[in-house]
């Protein structure tokens, strides 16, 4: 028997256990502020791409519990009081959520999502929000890195079969398109993304026919606008490419090929094989035939292949994109920053795990002369900035490290999504989100986008926020400057 998904129950038990206590202890209506943020960029990179907000919105809008849910909780958790179960029966999110728009570049310790709501509500939504944001942000960032190294070549996401389940494949494909992929092989995404899925053929298709040549002819006959042939089933250069050329010649002469055509190579020495295949195709007059490469590729291999002179027009990326192979978890956290107007801070022996208190906003500074991003700073929500005056910012731990900004302008990154439980945000199209990331990356100097050993982007605290944090640390006899 299969059970339908119940996203309202896709949470950790302790969220409900704490909610039961909050309600029965009279704390359920205390207004809490929580921040979703990362402590380090994934892949040892210089930036992170925010993604997943649309699914967070869908989750919050649909968050309710039916009688079947209540009965299940009552049966399995006798500690849940009738008052708590009745609260859950009538649950409705009434708080506010601010977030950075999807496709925005963010950095460690910046709130990607800020939740302000009655404590019992703000606590309940933690796990699901983190699951959504952590997954899609991770994949969008990986895709962005791959796209960066492809230097304009289209990237196709091919990873569904290696994803951690079909749901991860579906939303991972969405995140990959946000990150800059030209498309995905996942047919299920066609309605969501508003674009057709992409693909070629498999080795089994070639093997299903008596000869490779017959397989190629049949494929072209039924795919005249996408005649891309997989040529490495038997012998790439001795058989696969010559057979493809023969079929291309036949298809061009008969008019059977009406659109994109070319070859895909999925194994072997891609630098050598694609260079040789390119010569063979060009010599045959098929200079516009595309060469697609796959075979466990990532940004590092793409860079190496380009340096080696590989002749590849587009890239199919599967496992190492959809699983974020070299950094399989983003590590985003959901930490309380304020309760009933009182700032809260988490103390740790690890300085990087000490949180930033208060109801905060992110401000990004840009140069007026070239519109490049200069630095980010976290401010308490009521603080204002005068762009007409120089502004000195400082490292939040090593406070002697300072930088004075001049001739700048600023932008607040967090935007309202829910206010008093009501959605006030217009969800952009996936194309607009991807275009937003392109604009965002254009404001970053190349040093921050380097694949290896990138420069660290400044994320500082305002003087007022820093003093608040230091005051709270002093109460616990912690010296931030010595951390």
Coordinates of C-alpha atoms in Angstrom, one line a residue:
X1 CA 0.0 0.0 0.0
X2 CA 1.3 3.4 -0.9
X3 CA 0.8 6.4 1.3
X4 CA 0.4 10.0 -0.1
X5 CA 3.0 12.6 1.0
X6 CA 1.9 14.7 3.9
X7 CA 4.2 17.8 3.8
X8 CA 2.6 19.1 7.0
X9 CA 4.1 16.1 8.8
X10 CA 7.4 16.3 7.1
X11 CA 9.0 17.7 10.2
X12 CA 11.1 16.5 13.1
X13 CA 9.1 15.2 16.1
X14 CA 10.9 17.6 18.5
X15 CA 9.2 20.5 16.7
X16 CA 5.8 19.2 17.8
X17 CA 7.1 18.1 21.2
X18 CA 8.3 21.6 21.8
X19 CA 5.1 23.1 20.5
X20 CA 3.1 20.9 23.0
X21 CA 5.2 22.5 25.8
X22 CA 4.9 26.0 24.5
X23 CA 1.1 25.8 24.3
X24 CA 0.6 24.2 27.7
X25 CA 3.2 26.6 29.3
X26 CA 1.5 29.7 27.8
X27 CA 4.4 30.6 25.5
X28 CA 2.7 29.9 22.2
X29 CA 2.0 33.6 21.4
X30 CA 5.5 35.0 22.3
X31 CA 6.8 36.5 19.0
X32 CA 10.0 34.8 17.9
X33 CA 12.4 35.7 15.2
X34 CA 14.4 33.0 13.5
X35 CA 17.1 33.3 10.8
X36 CA 18.0 30.7 8.1
X37 CA 21.6 31.1 7.2
X38 CA 24.8 29.1 6.2
X39 CA 28.1 29.2 8.0
X40 CA 30.3 28.6 5.0
X41 CA 29.9 28.5 1.2
X42 CA 29.6 25.0 -0.3
X43 CA 32.3 23.5 -2.5
X44 CA 34.9 25.7 -0.8
X45 CA 33.5 28.4 -3.1
X46 CA 33.2 32.1 -2.9
X47 CA 29.5 32.5 -3.0
X48 CA 26.1 30.8 -2.7
X49 CA 23.0 31.0 -4.8
X50 CA 19.7 31.2 -2.9
X51 CA 16.9 28.9 -4.2
X52 CA 13.8 27.2 -3.0
X53 CA 11.7 30.1 -1.9
X54 CA 8.8 29.2 -4.2
X55 CA 8.5 25.8 -2.5
X56 CA 8.7 27.4 0.9
X57 CA 5.7 29.6 -0.1
X58 CA 3.7 26.6 -1.3
X59 CA 4.5 24.8 2.0
X60 CA 3.4 27.7 4.1
X61 CA 0.2 28.3 2.1
X62 CA -0.8 24.7 2.4
X63 CA 0.2 24.1 6.0
X64 CA -2.8 22.7 7.9
X65 CA -3.7 19.4 9.7
X66 CA -6.7 17.3 9.0
X67 CA -8.5 14.9 11.3
X68 CA -6.5 12.0 10.0
X69 CA -3.3 13.8 11.0
X70 CA -4.7 14.7 14.4
X71 CA -5.8 11.0 15.0
X72 CA -2.4 9.8 14.0
X73 CA -0.7 12.2 16.5
X74 CA -3.1 11.3 19.2
X75 CA -2.5 7.6 18.7
X76 CA 1.3 7.7 18.5
X77 CA 2.0 10.5 21.0
X78 CA -0.1 10.3 24.1
X79 CA 2.0 13.1 25.6
X80 CA 0.3 15.6 23.3
X81 CA -2.5 17.2 25.2
X82 CA -6.0 17.7 23.9
X83 CA -5.4 21.4 24.0
X84 CA -2.4 21.1 21.8
X85 CA -4.1 18.7 19.3
X86 CA -7.0 21.2 19.1
X87 CA -4.5 24.0 18.4
X88 CA -3.0 21.9 15.6
X89 CA -6.5 21.1 14.3
X90 CA -7.0 24.8 13.7
X91 CA -3.5 25.7 12.8
X92 CA -2.9 28.7 10.5
X93 CA 0.3 30.5 9.9
X94 CA -0.2 34.1 11.0
X95 CA 3.4 35.4 11.0
X96 CA 5.7 37.2 8.6
X97 CA 8.5 35.8 6.4
X98 CA 11.1 37.9 4.6
X99 CA 13.6 36.3 2.3
X100 CA 16.1 37.1 -0.4
X101 CA 14.7 36.5 -3.9
X102 CA 15.7 33.2 -5.5
X103 CA 18.8 33.7 -7.7
X104 CA 20.3 36.2 -5.3
X105 CA 23.9 35.6 -4.3
X106 CA 24.4 35.3 -0.6
X107 CA 27.2 34.7 1.8
X108 CA 27.7 33.0 5.2
X109 CA 25.8 34.4 8.2
X110 CA 23.3 36.3 6.1
X111 CA 19.6 35.5 6.7
X112 CA 18.4 33.8 3.5
X113 CA 15.0 33.6 5.2
X114 CA 13.8 35.5 8.3
X115 CA 10.7 34.2 10.1
X116 CA 8.9 36.3 12.7
X117 CA 5.8 34.6 14.1
X118 CA 4.3 33.3 17.3
X119 CA 6.8 30.9 18.8
X120 CA 4.8 27.7 18.3
X121 CA 4.4 28.6 14.6
X122 CA 8.0 29.7 14.0
X123 CA 9.3 26.5 15.6
X124 CA 7.0 24.2 13.6
X125 CA 8.1 25.3 10.2
X126 CA 11.9 25.0 10.8
X127 CA 12.6 21.6 9.5
X128 CA 10.7 21.8 6.2
X129 CA 12.0 25.3 5.4
X130 CA 15.5 24.1 6.0
X131 CA 15.0 20.9 3.9
X132 CA 13.7 23.0 1.0
X133 CA 16.3 25.8 1.2
X134 CA 19.3 23.5 1.9
X135 CA 18.6 21.3 -1.1
X136 CA 17.8 23.7 -3.8
X137 CA 20.4 26.3 -2.7
X138 CA 23.1 23.6 -2.8
X139 CA 22.2 22.4 -6.3
X140 CA 21.7 25.9 -7.7
X141 CA 25.2 26.8 -6.4
X142 CA 26.8 23.7 -7.9
X143 CA 25.0 24.4 -11.2
X144 CA 26.2 28.0 -11.2
X145 CA 29.8 26.9 -10.7
X146 CA 29.6 24.4 -13.6
X147 CA 28.0 27.1 -15.8
X148 CA 30.8 29.5 -14.9
X149 CA 33.5 27.1 -16.0
X150 CA 31.6 26.2 -19.3
X151 CA 32.2 29.8 -20.4
X152 CA 29.0 30.1 -22.4
X153 CA 28.6 26.5 -23.5
X154 CA 25.1 25.2 -22.7
X155 CA 24.8 22.9 -19.7
X156 CA 22.2 20.2 -19.7
X157 CA 21.1 18.6 -16.3
X158 CA 21.0 14.8 -16.8
X159 CA 21.0 13.6 -13.2
X160 CA 17.5 12.2 -12.3
X161 CA 18.6 8.6 -12.2
X162 CA 21.3 9.4 -9.7
X163 CA 19.3 11.8 -7.6
X164 CA 18.3 10.8 -4.0
X165 CA 14.8 10.0 -5.2
X166 CA 12.6 11.4 -7.8
X167 CA 11.5 14.3 -5.7
X168 CA 15.1 15.4 -5.3
X169 CA 15.6 14.9 -9.0
X170 CA 12.6 17.1 -9.8
X171 CA 13.5 20.0 -7.5
X172 CA 17.2 19.5 -8.2
X173 CA 16.4 20.1 -11.9
X174 CA 14.5 23.3 -11.0
X175 CA 17.5 24.5 -9.0
X176 CA 19.9 23.6 -11.8
X177 CA 18.0 25.8 -14.2
X178 CA 18.1 28.6 -11.6
X179 CA 21.9 28.1 -11.5
X180 CA 22.1 28.6 -15.3
X181 CA 21.6 25.2 -16.9
X182 CA 20.0 25.5 -20.4
X183 CA 17.6 22.7 -19.6
X184 CA 17.1 19.3 -18.0
X185 CA 16.2 15.8 -19.0
X186 CA 13.4 15.5 -16.5
X187 CA 10.1 15.4 -18.4
X188 CA 8.2 16.1 -15.2
X189 CA 9.6 19.6 -15.1
X190 CA 8.2 20.7 -18.5
X191 CA 5.1 22.4 -17.0
X192 CA 7.0 23.9 -14.0
X193 CA 9.9 25.3 -16.1
X194 CA 7.9 26.2 -19.2
X195 CA 10.4 24.6 -21.5
X196 CA 10.8 21.1 -23.1
X197 CA 13.0 18.5 -21.6
X198 CA 16.3 17.7 -23.3
X199 CA 18.0 14.4 -24.2
X200 CA 19.6 12.3 -26.9
X201 CA 19.7 8.4 -26.8
X202 CA 21.1 5.7 -24.7
X203 CA 23.5 2.9 -25.5
X204 CA 20.7 0.4 -25.1
X205 CA 18.9 2.0 -28.0
X206 CA 22.0 1.4 -30.2
X207 CA 22.3 -2.2 -28.9
X208 CA 18.6 -2.9 -29.6
X209 CA 19.3 -2.8 -33.3
X210 CA 21.4 -5.3 -35.3
X211 CA 23.8 -2.5 -36.4
X212 CA 24.8 0.9 -35.1
X213 CA 24.0 2.4 -38.6
X214 CA 20.5 1.1 -38.5
X215 CA 20.0 2.5 -35.0
X216 CA 21.2 5.9 -36.1
X217 CA 18.9 5.9 -39.2
X218 CA 15.9 5.0 -37.1
X219 CA 16.5 7.6 -34.5
X220 CA 16.9 10.4 -37.1
X221 CA 13.8 9.3 -38.9
X222 CA 11.7 9.8 -35.8
X223 CA 13.7 12.7 -34.2
X224 CA 14.4 15.1 -37.2
X225 CA 14.7 18.1 -35.0
X226 CA 17.0 16.5 -32.4
X227 CA 19.3 14.2 -34.4
X228 CA 22.1 13.9 -31.8
X229 CA 23.6 10.4 -32.0
X230 CA 25.5 8.6 -29.2
X231 CA 28.7 7.4 -31.0
X232 CA 30.7 5.5 -28.3
X233 CA 28.8 2.2 -28.0
X234 CA 31.4 0.3 -30.0
X235 CA 34.3 2.2 -31.4
X236 CA 33.9 6.0 -31.4
X237 CA 36.3 7.1 -34.1
X238 CA 36.5 4.0 -36.2
X239 CA 32.8 3.3 -36.3
X240 CA 30.5 5.7 -34.4
X241 CA 31.5 9.0 -35.9
X242 CA 31.8 7.6 -39.5
X243 CA 28.3 6.1 -39.1
X244 CA 26.9 9.4 -37.8
X245 CA 28.5 11.3 -40.7
X246 CA 26.9 8.8 -43.2
X247 CA 23.4 9.3 -41.6
X248 CA 23.9 13.1 -41.5
X249 CA 24.7 13.1 -45.1
X250 CA 21.6 11.1 -45.9
X251 CA 19.4 13.2 -43.7
X252 CA 20.6 16.5 -45.1
X253 CA 20.2 15.3 -48.7
X254 CA 16.6 13.9 -48.0
X255 CA 15.6 16.7 -45.8
X256 CA 15.0 14.3 -42.9
X257 CA 17.1 16.4 -40.5
X258 CA 15.2 19.6 -39.8
X259 CA 16.9 21.0 -36.7
X260 CA 19.7 20.4 -34.2
X261 CA 22.0 17.5 -35.1
X262 CA 25.4 16.2 -33.8
X263 CA 27.0 13.5 -31.7
X264 CA 27.4 12.7 -28.0
X265 CA 30.4 11.0 -26.5
X266 CA 29.9 9.5 -23.0
X267 CA 33.2 7.7 -22.4
X268 CA 36.9 7.6 -23.1
X269 CA 39.5 10.4 -23.5
X270 CA 37.0 13.3 -24.2
X271 CA 39.7 15.8 -25.1
X272 CA 41.2 13.5 -27.7
X273 CA 38.0 12.0 -29.0
X274 CA 36.2 15.3 -29.4
X275 CA 39.1 16.9 -31.1
X276 CA 39.3 14.1 -33.6
X277 CA 35.6 13.9 -34.1
X278 CA 35.5 17.6 -34.8
X279 CA 38.0 17.2 -37.5
X280 CA 36.1 14.4 -39.1
X281 CA 32.8 16.3 -38.9
X282 CA 34.3 19.4 -40.4
X283 CA 36.1 17.6 -43.1
X284 CA 32.7 16.0 -44.1
X285 CA 31.2 19.5 -44.3
X286 CA 29.2 19.3 -41.0
X287 CA 30.8 22.3 -39.3
X288 CA 27.6 23.1 -37.5
X289 CA 27.1 19.7 -36.0
X290 CA 27.2 19.9 -32.3
X291 CA 29.4 17.7 -30.0
X292 CA 27.9 16.9 -26.6
X293 CA 30.0 15.4 -23.9
X294 CA 28.8 13.6 -20.7
X295 CA 30.6 11.0 -18.5
X296 CA 30.7 12.1 -14.8
X297 CA 31.6 15.7 -15.5
X298 CA 31.8 18.6 -13.1
X299 CA 33.3 22.1 -13.1
X300 CA 36.8 20.8 -12.5
X301 CA 36.7 18.4 -15.5
X302 CA 35.1 21.0 -17.7
X303 CA 37.9 23.4 -17.0
X304 CA 40.6 20.8 -17.6
X305 CA 39.0 19.6 -20.8
X306 CA 38.9 23.2 -22.1
X307 CA 42.5 23.7 -21.3
X308 CA 43.3 20.5 -23.2
X309 CA 41.6 21.7 -26.3
X310 CA 38.5 19.6 -26.2
X311 CA 36.0 20.4 -28.9
X312 CA 32.8 20.3 -27.0
X313 CA 29.8 22.5 -27.7
X314 CA 27.5 21.5 -24.8
X315 CA 27.8 19.4 -21.7
X316 CA 25.5 16.9 -20.1
X317 CA 26.0 16.9 -16.3
X318 CA 24.4 14.2 -14.1
X319 CA 25.6 12.6 -10.9
X320 CA 28.0 15.3 -9.7
X321 CA 25.5 18.1 -10.2
X322 CA 22.3 16.5 -8.9
X323 CA 23.9 15.0 -5.8
X324 CA 26.3 18.0 -5.2
X325 CA 28.9 15.2 -5.2
X326 CA 31.8 17.0 -3.5
X327 CA 29.7 18.9 -0.9
X328 CA 26.5 16.8 -0.3
X329 CA 25.0 19.0 2.3
X330 CA 24.7 22.7 2.5
X331 CA 24.5 22.9 6.3
X332 CA 22.0 25.7 6.5
X333 CA 20.7 26.3 10.1
X334 CA 17.6 27.9 11.6
X335 CA 18.5 29.9 14.7
X336 CA 16.5 32.1 17.1
X337 CA 17.6 35.7 17.0
X338 CA 14.9 37.3 19.2
X339 CA 12.0 36.4 21.5
X340 CA 9.3 38.9 22.6
X341 CA 11.6 41.8 21.5
X342 CA 14.6 40.5 23.4
X343 CA 17.7 39.7 21.3
X344 CA 19.0 36.1 21.7
X345 CA 22.4 34.7 20.9
X346 CA 23.7 31.1 20.8
X347 CA 27.1 30.8 22.5
X348 CA 29.7 28.2 21.3
X349 CA 33.3 27.4 21.9
X350 CA 33.5 27.5 18.1
X351 CA 33.5 31.2 17.1
X352 CA 31.9 30.6 13.8
X353 CA 28.9 29.0 15.6
X354 CA 28.1 32.1 17.6
X355 CA 25.0 33.6 16.2
X356 CA 24.1 37.2 15.4
X357 CA 21.2 38.4 17.5
X358 CA 18.3 40.7 16.8
X359 CA 15.8 41.4 14.0
X360 CA 18.2 42.0 11.1
X361 CA 18.3 43.0 7.5
X362 CA 21.1 42.5 4.9
X363 CA 22.4 45.6 3.0
X364 CA 24.7 45.2 -0.1
X365 CA 26.9 48.1 -1.1
X366 CA 27.8 48.8 -4.7
X367 CA 30.2 51.2 -6.4
X368 CA 28.5 54.0 -8.2
X369 CA 31.2 54.0 -10.9
X370 CA 31.0 50.4 -12.0
X371 CA 28.0 48.9 -10.1
X372 CA 30.2 46.1 -8.7
X373 CA 29.4 44.7 -5.2
X374 CA 31.7 46.1 -2.5
X375 CA 30.6 44.4 0.7
X376 CA 27.6 43.3 2.7
X377 CA 26.6 44.4 6.2
X378 CA 24.0 43.2 8.6
X379 CA 21.9 45.9 10.3
X380 CA 19.2 45.9 12.9
X381 CA 16.0 46.5 11.1
X382 CA 15.4 50.1 12.1
X383 CA 18.9 51.4 11.1
X384 CA 19.3 53.7 8.2
X385 CA 22.2 54.4 5.8
X386 CA 23.3 57.7 4.3
X387 CA 24.8 57.0 0.9
X388 CA 26.1 60.6 0.6
X389 CA 28.7 60.1 3.4
X390 CA 31.7 57.8 3.6
X391 CA 31.0 54.6 5.6
X392 CA 33.6 52.7 7.5
X393 CA 32.9 49.0 8.0
X394 CA 35.0 46.5 10.0
X395 CA 35.5 42.8 10.4
X396 CA 33.1 41.5 13.1
X397 CA 35.8 39.4 14.8
X398 CA 39.1 41.0 13.8
X399 CA 37.8 44.6 14.4
X400 CA 41.1 46.3 13.4
X401 CA 40.4 45.2 9.8
X402 CA 38.5 48.2 8.4
X403 CA 37.4 49.5 5.0
X404 CA 35.9 52.9 4.1
X405 CA 33.3 53.0 1.4
X406 CA 32.9 56.1 -0.8
X407 CA 30.8 56.9 -3.8
X408 CA 28.5 53.9 -3.1
X409 CA 24.8 53.0 -3.1
X410 CA 23.0 50.3 -1.3
X411 CA 20.2 47.8 -1.6
X412 CA 18.4 45.8 1.0
X413 CA 18.2 42.1 0.1
X414 CA 15.4 40.8 2.2
X415 CA 11.9 41.3 0.8
X416 CA 8.5 40.7 2.3
X417 CA 7.0 37.3 1.4
X418 CA 4.3 36.8 4.1
X419 CA 2.9 39.6 6.2
X420 CA 0.4 38.7 9.0
X421 CA 0.1 35.3 7.4
X422 CA -0.9 36.7 4.0
X423 CA 1.2 36.2 0.9
X424 CA 2.4 39.5 -0.5
X425 CA 5.1 38.3 -2.9
X426 CA 4.6 37.8 -6.6
X427 CA 6.5 34.6 -7.5
X428 CA 8.7 35.2 -10.5
X429 CA 9.1 32.8 -13.4
X430 CA 12.0 30.4 -13.5
X431 CA 13.4 32.4 -16.4
X432 CA 13.3 35.6 -14.4
X433 CA 15.0 33.9 -11.5
X434 CA 17.8 32.6 -13.7
X435 CA 18.2 36.0 -15.3
X436 CA 18.4 37.6 -11.8
X437 CA 21.3 35.3 -11.0
X438 CA 23.1 36.3 -14.2
X439 CA 22.7 40.0 -13.1
X440 CA 23.9 39.1 -9.6
X441 CA 27.0 37.4 -10.9
X442 CA 27.9 40.3 -13.1
X443 CA 28.3 42.4 -9.9
X444 CA 30.9 40.1 -8.4
X445 CA 34.6 40.5 -9.2
X446 CA 36.2 37.4 -10.8
X447 CA 38.2 36.8 -7.6
X448 CA 35.0 35.9 -5.7
X449 CA 33.9 33.5 -8.5
X450 CA 37.1 31.6 -8.7
X451 CA 36.6 27.8 -8.5
X452 CA 39.6 27.3 -6.2
X453 CA 40.8 29.6 -3.4
X454 CA 38.3 32.4 -4.0
X455 CA 38.6 35.8 -2.3
X456 CA 36.4 36.1 0.7
X457 CA 33.5 38.6 0.4
X458 CA 33.1 41.0 3.3
X459 CA 30.0 40.4 5.5
X460 CA 30.3 42.8 8.4
X461 CA 28.0 44.0 11.2
X462 CA 26.8 47.5 11.8
X463 CA 28.2 49.2 14.8
X464 CA 24.9 49.0 16.6
X465 CA 24.5 45.3 15.9
X466 CA 28.1 44.6 16.9
X467 CA 27.7 46.3 20.2
X468 CA 24.5 44.4 20.9
X469 CA 26.3 41.1 20.2
X470 CA 29.3 42.1 22.3
X471 CA 27.0 43.1 25.2
X472 CA 25.3 39.7 25.1
X473 CA 28.7 38.0 24.9
X474 CA 29.9 40.0 27.8
X475 CA 27.0 38.7 29.9
X476 CA 28.6 35.3 29.3
X477 CA 32.1 36.6 29.7
X478 CA 33.0 35.9 26.0
X479 CA 35.4 38.2 24.2
X480 CA 34.4 38.3 20.5
X481 CA 37.7 40.1 19.5
X482 CA 39.7 37.2 20.8
X483 CA 37.7 34.5 19.0

